[in-house]
Amino acid sequence: MGSNSWKNIQTVPYWIPHHQRPGVLSSGASRWFGKMRDTYSSSVIISLDMSDEKFKVLQLPKEPLESRHTFLSIGELKGCLSVVVEVAKARVEVWVMQDYRVEESWTKRYIITHERVLERTFHLQLMWGFENDEMLFTFGGKLGVYDPKSGSFREPNTSITLSLFGKCNYFESLVSLNSGTCVGGRTASSFTF
């Protein structure tokens, strides 16, 4: 990270659509949806591993891929790579890769049919999975929490506005958003991601 330390690690052999949602950083790698540049074949997950600075490809779950469902976003759920899939505007599925890099380990973990979630699929991004199985989503610059046990959805009362084009990662903290603690030159309670 020193001055004049830029270097070219490799030519990117993948195409990431400009309209694609931002990728996700987990387990030391950044991941995006993309296609092979030469063939523009079916979608895959493109991974840039920070440890060896190499691009790798992970296959998406076969069932939604073969059925041509819409892949909405990549996320991390309880330490596992996940994808959120829209199925014919009738439901949202959350798929989880149980064993990292084992493509046969993709498992459909949740099916969401809540009307308020389905209304927000255009910008739906899974941010976090809590121990009680609730899931934190972003959509259209807001936060929402879905509880698969009760099938309920709620929007937390917060003044935070999330950028539609930027990516933010959720992490737990003991600092309250209303504490007045400075983050990036602004107070945490008014900080815009």
JSON list of C-alpha atoms in Angstrom, two decimals:
[
{"chain": "A", "resi": 1, "resn": "MET", "atom": "CA", "xyz": [0.00, 0.00, 0.00]},
{"chain": "A", "resi": 2, "resn": "GLY", "atom": "CA", "xyz": [3.02, 2.28, -0.26]},
{"chain": "A", "resi": 3, "resn": "SER", "atom": "CA", "xyz": [3.38, 5.05, -2.81]},
{"chain": "A", "resi": 4, "resn": "ASN", "atom": "CA", "xyz": [4.04, 4.01, -6.41]},
{"chain": "A", "resi": 5, "resn": "SER", "atom": "CA", "xyz": [3.23, 0.38, -5.58]},
{"chain": "A", "resi": 6, "resn": "TRP", "atom": "CA", "xyz": [0.61, -0.29, -8.27]},
{"chain": "A", "resi": 7, "resn": "LYS", "atom": "CA", "xyz": [1.15, -3.45, -10.29]},
{"chain": "A", "resi": 8, "resn": "ASN", "atom": "CA", "xyz": [-0.67, -5.43, -12.97]},
{"chain": "A", "resi": 9, "resn": "ILE", "atom": "CA", "xyz": [-1.52, -8.90, -11.60]},
{"chain": "A", "resi": 10, "resn": "GLN", "atom": "CA", "xyz": [-3.21, -10.39, -14.70]},
{"chain": "A", "resi": 11, "resn": "THR", "atom": "CA", "xyz": [-5.55, -9.62, -17.54]},
{"chain": "A", "resi": 12, "resn": "VAL", "atom": "CA", "xyz": [-9.10, -10.20, -16.37]},
{"chain": "A", "resi": 13, "resn": "PRO", "atom": "CA", "xyz": [-10.57, -12.98, -18.56]},
{"chain": "A", "resi": 14, "resn": "TYR", "atom": "CA", "xyz": [-14.11, -12.27, -17.33]},
{"chain": "A", "resi": 15, "resn": "TRP", "atom": "CA", "xyz": [-16.83, -9.80, -18.16]},
{"chain": "A", "resi": 16, "resn": "ILE", "atom": "CA", "xyz": [-18.68, -8.14, -15.28]},
{"chain": "A", "resi": 17, "resn": "PRO", "atom": "CA", "xyz": [-21.77, -6.30, -16.55]},
{"chain": "A", "resi": 18, "resn": "HIS", "atom": "CA", "xyz": [-21.70, -2.58, -15.71]},
{"chain": "A", "resi": 19, "resn": "HIS", "atom": "CA", "xyz": [-25.20, -2.80, -14.23]},
{"chain": "A", "resi": 20, "resn": "GLN", "atom": "CA", "xyz": [-24.12, -5.62, -11.91]},
{"chain": "A", "resi": 21, "resn": "ARG", "atom": "CA", "xyz": [-24.50, -5.08, -8.20]},
{"chain": "A", "resi": 22, "resn": "PRO", "atom": "CA", "xyz": [-21.30, -4.60, -6.25]},
{"chain": "A", "resi": 23, "resn": "GLY", "atom": "CA", "xyz": [-19.46, -7.72, -5.21]},
{"chain": "A", "resi": 24, "resn": "VAL", "atom": "CA", "xyz": [-18.95, -9.04, -1.73]},
{"chain": "A", "resi": 25, "resn": "LEU", "atom": "CA", "xyz": [-15.76, -9.46, 0.28]},
{"chain": "A", "resi": 26, "resn": "SER", "atom": "CA", "xyz": [-15.60, -12.64, 2.36]},
{"chain": "A", "resi": 27, "resn": "SER", "atom": "CA", "xyz": [-12.96, -15.15, 3.38]},
{"chain": "A", "resi": 28, "resn": "GLY", "atom": "CA", "xyz": [-10.19, -13.05, 1.86]},
{"chain": "A", "resi": 29, "resn": "ALA", "atom": "CA", "xyz": [-11.71, -12.80, -1.63]},
{"chain": "A", "resi": 30, "resn": "SER", "atom": "CA", "xyz": [-13.89, -10.35, -3.55]},
{"chain": "A", "resi": 31, "resn": "ARG", "atom": "CA", "xyz": [-16.69, -11.96, -5.57]},
{"chain": "A", "resi": 32, "resn": "TRP", "atom": "CA", "xyz": [-18.96, -10.80, -8.41]},
{"chain": "A", "resi": 33, "resn": "PHE", "atom": "CA", "xyz": [-21.36, -12.28, -10.94]},
{"chain": "A", "resi": 34, "resn": "GLY", "atom": "CA", "xyz": [-19.81, -12.45, -14.39]},
{"chain": "A", "resi": 35, "resn": "LYS", "atom": "CA", "xyz": [-19.24, -14.38, -17.60]},
{"chain": "A", "resi": 36, "resn": "MET", "atom": "CA", "xyz": [-16.20, -15.68, -19.48]},
{"chain": "A", "resi": 37, "resn": "ARG", "atom": "CA", "xyz": [-15.03, -12.91, -21.82]},
{"chain": "A", "resi": 38, "resn": "ASP", "atom": "CA", "xyz": [-14.51, -15.24, -24.81]},
{"chain": "A", "resi": 39, "resn": "THR", "atom": "CA", "xyz": [-17.81, -17.11, -24.75]},
{"chain": "A", "resi": 40, "resn": "TYR", "atom": "CA", "xyz": [-20.20, -14.96, -22.70]},
{"chain": "A", "resi": 41, "resn": "SER", "atom": "CA", "xyz": [-21.56, -18.29, -21.53]},
{"chain": "A", "resi": 42, "resn": "SER", "atom": "CA", "xyz": [-23.77, -18.74, -18.51]},
{"chain": "A", "resi": 43, "resn": "SER", "atom": "CA", "xyz": [-23.16, -16.72, -15.39]},
{"chain": "A", "resi": 44, "resn": "VAL", "atom": "CA", "xyz": [-20.55, -17.70, -12.82]},
{"chain": "A", "resi": 45, "resn": "ILE", "atom": "CA", "xyz": [-19.13, -16.24, -9.64]},
{"chain": "A", "resi": 46, "resn": "ILE", "atom": "CA", "xyz": [-15.80, -14.56, -10.26]},
{"chain": "A", "resi": 47, "resn": "SER", "atom": "CA", "xyz": [-13.50, -14.50, -7.28]},
{"chain": "A", "resi": 48, "resn": "LEU", "atom": "CA", "xyz": [-10.34, -12.44, -6.77]},
{"chain": "A", "resi": 49, "resn": "ASP", "atom": "CA", "xyz": [-8.34, -14.13, -4.03]},
{"chain": "A", "resi": 50, "resn": "MET", "atom": "CA", "xyz": [-6.34, -11.47, -2.17]},
{"chain": "A", "resi": 51, "resn": "SER", "atom": "CA", "xyz": [-3.71, -13.95, -0.91]},
{"chain": "A", "resi": 52, "resn": "ASP", "atom": "CA", "xyz": [-2.44, -15.04, -4.33]},
{"chain": "A", "resi": 53, "resn": "GLU", "atom": "CA", "xyz": [-3.91, -12.17, -6.42]},
{"chain": "A", "resi": 54, "resn": "LYS", "atom": "CA", "xyz": [-5.52, -14.61, -8.88]},
{"chain": "A", "resi": 55, "resn": "PHE", "atom": "CA", "xyz": [-8.99, -14.78, -10.38]},
{"chain": "A", "resi": 56, "resn": "LYS", "atom": "CA", "xyz": [-10.97, -17.99, -9.92]},
{"chain": "A", "resi": 57, "resn": "VAL", "atom": "CA", "xyz": [-14.40, -19.16, -11.01]},
{"chain": "A", "resi": 58, "resn": "LEU", "atom": "CA", "xyz": [-17.11, -20.75, -8.89]},
{"chain": "A", "resi": 59, "resn": "GLN", "atom": "CA", "xyz": [-20.18, -22.26, -10.51]},
{"chain": "A", "resi": 60, "resn": "LEU", "atom": "CA", "xyz": [-23.60, -21.04, -9.42]},
{"chain": "A", "resi": 61, "resn": "PRO", "atom": "CA", "xyz": [-26.21, -23.51, -8.10]},
{"chain": "A", "resi": 62, "resn": "LYS", "atom": "CA", "xyz": [-27.46, -25.64, -11.01]},
{"chain": "A", "resi": 63, "resn": "GLU", "atom": "CA", "xyz": [-31.19, -25.63, -10.30]},
{"chain": "A", "resi": 64, "resn": "PRO", "atom": "CA", "xyz": [-31.78, -21.86, -10.54]},
{"chain": "A", "resi": 65, "resn": "LEU", "atom": "CA", "xyz": [-29.14, -21.51, -13.28]},
{"chain": "A", "resi": 66, "resn": "GLU", "atom": "CA", "xyz": [-30.77, -24.16, -15.51]},
{"chain": "A", "resi": 67, "resn": "SER", "atom": "CA", "xyz": [-34.23, -22.71, -14.85]},
{"chain": "A", "resi": 68, "resn": "ARG", "atom": "CA", "xyz": [-33.00, -19.25, -15.87]},
{"chain": "A", "resi": 69, "resn": "HIS", "atom": "CA", "xyz": [-34.02, -17.61, -12.62]},
{"chain": "A", "resi": 70, "resn": "THR", "atom": "CA", "xyz": [-32.63, -14.17, -11.84]},
{"chain": "A", "resi": 71, "resn": "PHE", "atom": "CA", "xyz": [-29.56, -14.05, -9.62]},
{"chain": "A", "resi": 72, "resn": "LEU", "atom": "CA", "xyz": [-29.93, -10.91, -7.52]},
{"chain": "A", "resi": 73, "resn": "SER", "atom": "CA", "xyz": [-26.89, -10.72, -5.29]},
{"chain": "A", "resi": 74, "resn": "ILE", "atom": "CA", "xyz": [-23.95, -12.49, -3.71]},
{"chain": "A", "resi": 75, "resn": "GLY", "atom": "CA", "xyz": [-23.54, -12.44, 0.05]},
{"chain": "A", "resi": 76, "resn": "GLU", "atom": "CA", "xyz": [-22.27, -14.27, 3.07]},
{"chain": "A", "resi": 77, "resn": "LEU", "atom": "CA", "xyz": [-24.56, -16.14, 5.43]},
{"chain": "A", "resi": 78, "resn": "LYS", "atom": "CA", "xyz": [-23.05, -17.43, 8.67]},
{"chain": "A", "resi": 79, "resn": "GLY", "atom": "CA", "xyz": [-19.61, -17.70, 7.12]},
{"chain": "A", "resi": 80, "resn": "CYS", "atom": "CA", "xyz": [-20.81, -19.39, 3.91]},
{"chain": "A", "resi": 81, "resn": "LEU", "atom": "CA", "xyz": [-20.94, -17.94, 0.41]},
{"chain": "A", "resi": 82, "resn": "SER", "atom": "CA", "xyz": [-24.57, -17.31, -0.58]},
{"chain": "A", "resi": 83, "resn": "VAL", "atom": "CA", "xyz": [-26.62, -16.12, -3.53]},
{"chain": "A", "resi": 84, "resn": "VAL", "atom": "CA", "xyz": [-30.07, -14.57, -3.54]},
{"chain": "A", "resi": 85, "resn": "VAL", "atom": "CA", "xyz": [-32.27, -15.70, -6.44]},
{"chain": "A", "resi": 86, "resn": "GLU", "atom": "CA", "xyz": [-35.61, -14.36, -7.69]},
{"chain": "A", "resi": 87, "resn": "VAL", "atom": "CA", "xyz": [-37.96, -17.03, -9.02]},
{"chain": "A", "resi": 88, "resn": "ALA", "atom": "CA", "xyz": [-40.57, -15.71, -11.47]},
{"chain": "A", "resi": 89, "resn": "LYS", "atom": "CA", "xyz": [-41.44, -12.74, -9.23]},
{"chain": "A", "resi": 90, "resn": "ALA", "atom": "CA", "xyz": [-43.19, -15.23, -6.94]},
{"chain": "A", "resi": 91, "resn": "ARG", "atom": "CA", "xyz": [-40.47, -15.96, -4.38]},
{"chain": "A", "resi": 92, "resn": "VAL", "atom": "CA", "xyz": [-36.89, -15.26, -3.39]},
{"chain": "A", "resi": 93, "resn": "GLU", "atom": "CA", "xyz": [-34.54, -18.14, -2.58]},
{"chain": "A", "resi": 94, "resn": "VAL", "atom": "CA", "xyz": [-31.36, -17.96, -0.55]},
{"chain": "A", "resi": 95, "resn": "TRP", "atom": "CA", "xyz": [-28.79, -20.57, -1.63]},
{"chain": "A", "resi": 96, "resn": "VAL", "atom": "CA", "xyz": [-25.71, -21.34, 0.46]},
{"chain": "A", "resi": 97, "resn": "MET", "atom": "CA", "xyz": [-22.46, -23.08, -0.52]},
{"chain": "A", "resi": 98, "resn": "GLN", "atom": "CA", "xyz": [-22.01, -25.35, 2.53]},
{"chain": "A", "resi": 99, "resn": "ASP", "atom": "CA", "xyz": [-18.39, -26.32, 1.70]},
{"chain": "A", "resi": 100, "resn": "TYR", "atom": "CA", "xyz": [-16.40, -23.53, 0.08]},
{"chain": "A", "resi": 101, "resn": "ARG", "atom": "CA", "xyz": [-15.34, -24.34, -3.50]},
{"chain": "A", "resi": 102, "resn": "VAL", "atom": "CA", "xyz": [-17.38, -27.58, -3.50]},
{"chain": "A", "resi": 103, "resn": "GLU", "atom": "CA", "xyz": [-19.98, -26.75, -6.12]},
{"chain": "A", "resi": 104, "resn": "GLU", "atom": "CA", "xyz": [-22.10, -29.79, -5.26]},
{"chain": "A", "resi": 105, "resn": "SER", "atom": "CA", "xyz": [-22.61, -28.34, -1.77]},
{"chain": "A", "resi": 106, "resn": "TRP", "atom": "CA", "xyz": [-24.99, -25.56, -2.92]},
{"chain": "A", "resi": 107, "resn": "THR", "atom": "CA", "xyz": [-28.14, -25.89, -0.80]},
{"chain": "A", "resi": 108, "resn": "LYS", "atom": "CA", "xyz": [-31.40, -23.96, -0.93]},
{"chain": "A", "resi": 109, "resn": "ARG", "atom": "CA", "xyz": [-31.54, -22.64, 2.65]},
{"chain": "A", "resi": 110, "resn": "TYR", "atom": "CA", "xyz": [-34.55, -20.31, 2.61]},
{"chain": "A", "resi": 111, "resn": "ILE", "atom": "CA", "xyz": [-37.59, -19.57, 0.47]},
{"chain": "A", "resi": 112, "resn": "ILE", "atom": "CA", "xyz": [-39.04, -16.08, 1.02]},
{"chain": "A", "resi": 113, "resn": "THR", "atom": "CA", "xyz": [-42.54, -15.25, -0.17]},
{"chain": "A", "resi": 114, "resn": "HIS", "atom": "CA", "xyz": [-43.16, -12.16, 1.96]},
{"chain": "A", "resi": 115, "resn": "GLU", "atom": "CA", "xyz": [-44.83, -9.49, -0.16]},
{"chain": "A", "resi": 116, "resn": "ARG", "atom": "CA", "xyz": [-42.63, -6.64, 1.12]},
{"chain": "A", "resi": 117, "resn": "VAL", "atom": "CA", "xyz": [-39.46, -8.56, 0.19]},
{"chain": "A", "resi": 118, "resn": "LEU", "atom": "CA", "xyz": [-40.80, -9.38, -3.29]},
{"chain": "A", "resi": 119, "resn": "GLU", "atom": "CA", "xyz": [-41.61, -5.70, -3.88]},
{"chain": "A", "resi": 120, "resn": "ARG", "atom": "CA", "xyz": [-37.95, -4.82, -3.26]},
{"chain": "A", "resi": 121, "resn": "THR", "atom": "CA", "xyz": [-36.05, -7.38, -5.34]},
{"chain": "A", "resi": 122, "resn": "PHE", "atom": "CA", "xyz": [-34.51, -4.84, -7.75]},
{"chain": "A", "resi": 123, "resn": "HIS", "atom": "CA", "xyz": [-31.88, -3.77, -5.20]},
{"chain": "A", "resi": 124, "resn": "LEU", "atom": "CA", "xyz": [-32.12, -6.70, -2.74]},
{"chain": "A", "resi": 125, "resn": "GLN", "atom": "CA", "xyz": [-28.72, -7.57, -1.23]},
{"chain": "A", "resi": 126, "resn": "LEU", "atom": "CA", "xyz": [-28.12, -10.01, 1.63]},
{"chain": "A", "resi": 127, "resn": "MET", "atom": "CA", "xyz": [-25.81, -8.37, 4.16]},
{"chain": "A", "resi": 128, "resn": "TRP", "atom": "CA", "xyz": [-25.73, -10.62, 7.22]},
{"chain": "A", "resi": 129, "resn": "GLY", "atom": "CA", "xyz": [-27.22, -13.69, 8.89]},
{"chain": "A", "resi": 130, "resn": "PHE", "atom": "CA", "xyz": [-27.80, -13.46, 12.63]},
{"chain": "A", "resi": 131, "resn": "GLU", "atom": "CA", "xyz": [-27.55, -16.37, 15.09]},
{"chain": "A", "resi": 132, "resn": "ASN", "atom": "CA", "xyz": [-31.36, -16.43, 15.46]},
{"chain": "A", "resi": 133, "resn": "ASP", "atom": "CA", "xyz": [-31.59, -17.02, 11.64]},
{"chain": "A", "resi": 134, "resn": "GLU", "atom": "CA", "xyz": [-32.84, -13.48, 10.89]},
{"chain": "A", "resi": 135, "resn": "MET", "atom": "CA", "xyz": [-31.28, -11.97, 7.76]},
{"chain": "A", "resi": 136, "resn": "LEU", "atom": "CA", "xyz": [-30.28, -8.35, 7.19]},
{"chain": "A", "resi": 137, "resn": "PHE", "atom": "CA", "xyz": [-30.96, -7.10, 3.65]},
{"chain": "A", "resi": 138, "resn": "THR", "atom": "CA", "xyz": [-30.41, -3.80, 1.88]},
{"chain": "A", "resi": 139, "resn": "PHE", "atom": "CA", "xyz": [-32.88, -2.64, -0.74]},
{"chain": "A", "resi": 140, "resn": "GLY", "atom": "CA", "xyz": [-33.24, 0.71, -2.45]},
{"chain": "A", "resi": 141, "resn": "GLY", "atom": "CA", "xyz": [-30.98, 2.46, 0.07]},
{"chain": "A", "resi": 142, "resn": "LYS", "atom": "CA", "xyz": [-32.74, 1.05, 3.16]},
{"chain": "A", "resi": 143, "resn": "LEU", "atom": "CA", "xyz": [-32.27, -1.81, 5.59]},
{"chain": "A", "resi": 144, "resn": "GLY", "atom": "CA", "xyz": [-34.70, -4.65, 6.18]},
{"chain": "A", "resi": 145, "resn": "VAL", "atom": "CA", "xyz": [-34.68, -7.68, 8.48]},
{"chain": "A", "resi": 146, "resn": "TYR", "atom": "CA", "xyz": [-36.42, -10.91, 7.45]},
{"chain": "A", "resi": 147, "resn": "ASP", "atom": "CA", "xyz": [-37.24, -13.57, 10.05]},
{"chain": "A", "resi": 148, "resn": "PRO", "atom": "CA", "xyz": [-37.67, -16.98, 8.35]},
{"chain": "A", "resi": 149, "resn": "LYS", "atom": "CA", "xyz": [-39.14, -18.54, 11.50]},
{"chain": "A", "resi": 150, "resn": "SER", "atom": "CA", "xyz": [-42.14, -16.20, 11.63]},
{"chain": "A", "resi": 151, "resn": "GLY", "atom": "CA", "xyz": [-42.08, -15.13, 7.97]},
{"chain": "A", "resi": 152, "resn": "SER", "atom": "CA", "xyz": [-42.04, -11.48, 9.09]},
{"chain": "A", "resi": 153, "resn": "PHE", "atom": "CA", "xyz": [-40.18, -8.50, 7.63]},
{"chain": "A", "resi": 154, "resn": "ARG", "atom": "CA", "xyz": [-39.36, -5.22, 9.32]},
{"chain": "A", "resi": 155, "resn": "GLU", "atom": "CA", "xyz": [-37.45, -2.08, 8.51]},
{"chain": "A", "resi": 156, "resn": "PRO", "atom": "CA", "xyz": [-35.31, -0.92, 11.46]},
{"chain": "A", "resi": 157, "resn": "ASN", "atom": "CA", "xyz": [-35.84, 2.66, 12.59]},
{"chain": "A", "resi": 158, "resn": "THR", "atom": "CA", "xyz": [-32.55, 4.26, 11.56]},
{"chain": "A", "resi": 159, "resn": "SER", "atom": "CA", "xyz": [-31.41, 7.46, 9.86]},
{"chain": "A", "resi": 160, "resn": "ILE", "atom": "CA", "xyz": [-28.74, 5.69, 7.78]},
{"chain": "A", "resi": 161, "resn": "THR", "atom": "CA", "xyz": [-29.03, 6.02, 4.01]},
{"chain": "A", "resi": 162, "resn": "LEU", "atom": "CA", "xyz": [-27.20, 3.44, 1.91]},
{"chain": "A", "resi": 163, "resn": "SER", "atom": "CA", "xyz": [-25.86, 4.19, -1.55]},
{"chain": "A", "resi": 164, "resn": "LEU", "atom": "CA", "xyz": [-27.61, 2.23, -4.31]},
{"chain": "A", "resi": 165, "resn": "PHE", "atom": "CA", "xyz": [-24.34, 1.84, -6.18]},
{"chain": "A", "resi": 166, "resn": "GLY", "atom": "CA", "xyz": [-21.81, 1.39, -3.39]},
{"chain": "A", "resi": 167, "resn": "LYS", "atom": "CA", "xyz": [-21.18, -1.68, -1.30]},
{"chain": "A", "resi": 168, "resn": "CYS", "atom": "CA", "xyz": [-21.04, -1.75, 2.43]},
{"chain": "A", "resi": 169, "resn": "ASN", "atom": "CA", "xyz": [-20.26, -4.70, 4.62]},
{"chain": "A", "resi": 170, "resn": "TYR", "atom": "CA", "xyz": [-22.13, -5.25, 7.85]},
{"chain": "A", "resi": 171, "resn": "PHE", "atom": "CA", "xyz": [-20.19, -6.13, 10.98]},
{"chain": "A", "resi": 172, "resn": "GLU", "atom": "CA", "xyz": [-21.22, -6.32, 14.60]},
{"chain": "A", "resi": 173, "resn": "SER", "atom": "CA", "xyz": [-20.04, -3.60, 16.96]},
{"chain": "A", "resi": 174, "resn": "LEU", "atom": "CA", "xyz": [-20.64, -2.45, 20.49]},
{"chain": "A", "resi": 175, "resn": "VAL", "atom": "CA", "xyz": [-20.78, 1.18, 19.29]},
{"chain": "A", "resi": 176, "resn": "SER", "atom": "CA", "xyz": [-24.33, 2.50, 18.96]},
{"chain": "A", "resi": 177, "resn": "LEU", "atom": "CA", "xyz": [-25.25, 4.30, 15.73]},
{"chain": "A", "resi": 178, "resn": "ASN", "atom": "CA", "xyz": [-26.58, 7.11, 17.90]},
{"chain": "A", "resi": 179, "resn": "SER", "atom": "CA", "xyz": [-23.42, 7.40, 20.01]},
{"chain": "A", "resi": 180, "resn": "GLY", "atom": "CA", "xyz": [-22.02, 10.41, 18.14]},
{"chain": "A", "resi": 181, "resn": "THR", "atom": "CA", "xyz": [-18.77, 8.52, 17.53]},
{"chain": "A", "resi": 182, "resn": "CYS", "atom": "CA", "xyz": [-17.01, 9.94, 14.45]},
{"chain": "A", "resi": 183, "resn": "VAL", "atom": "CA", "xyz": [-16.65, 7.78, 11.37]},
{"chain": "A", "resi": 184, "resn": "GLY", "atom": "CA", "xyz": [-15.03, 9.20, 8.26]},
{"chain": "A", "resi": 185, "resn": "GLY", "atom": "CA", "xyz": [-15.41, 12.77, 9.50]},
{"chain": "A", "resi": 186, "resn": "ARG", "atom": "CA", "xyz": [-19.14, 12.45, 10.14]},
{"chain": "A", "resi": 187, "resn": "THR", "atom": "CA", "xyz": [-20.98, 11.23, 13.16]},
{"chain": "A", "resi": 188, "resn": "ALA", "atom": "CA", "xyz": [-22.06, 7.60, 13.02]},
{"chain": "A", "resi": 189, "resn": "SER", "atom": "CA", "xyz": [-25.74, 8.52, 13.36]},
{"chain": "A", "resi": 190, "resn": "SER", "atom": "CA", "xyz": [-25.64, 10.58, 10.15]},
{"chain": "A", "resi": 191, "resn": "PHE", "atom": "CA", "xyz": [-22.98, 8.70, 8.20]},
{"chain": "A", "resi": 192, "resn": "THR", "atom": "CA", "xyz": [-24.02, 7.81, 4.62]},
{"chain": "A", "resi": 193, "resn": "PHE", "atom": "CA", "xyz": [-22.54, 4.61, 3.21]}
]
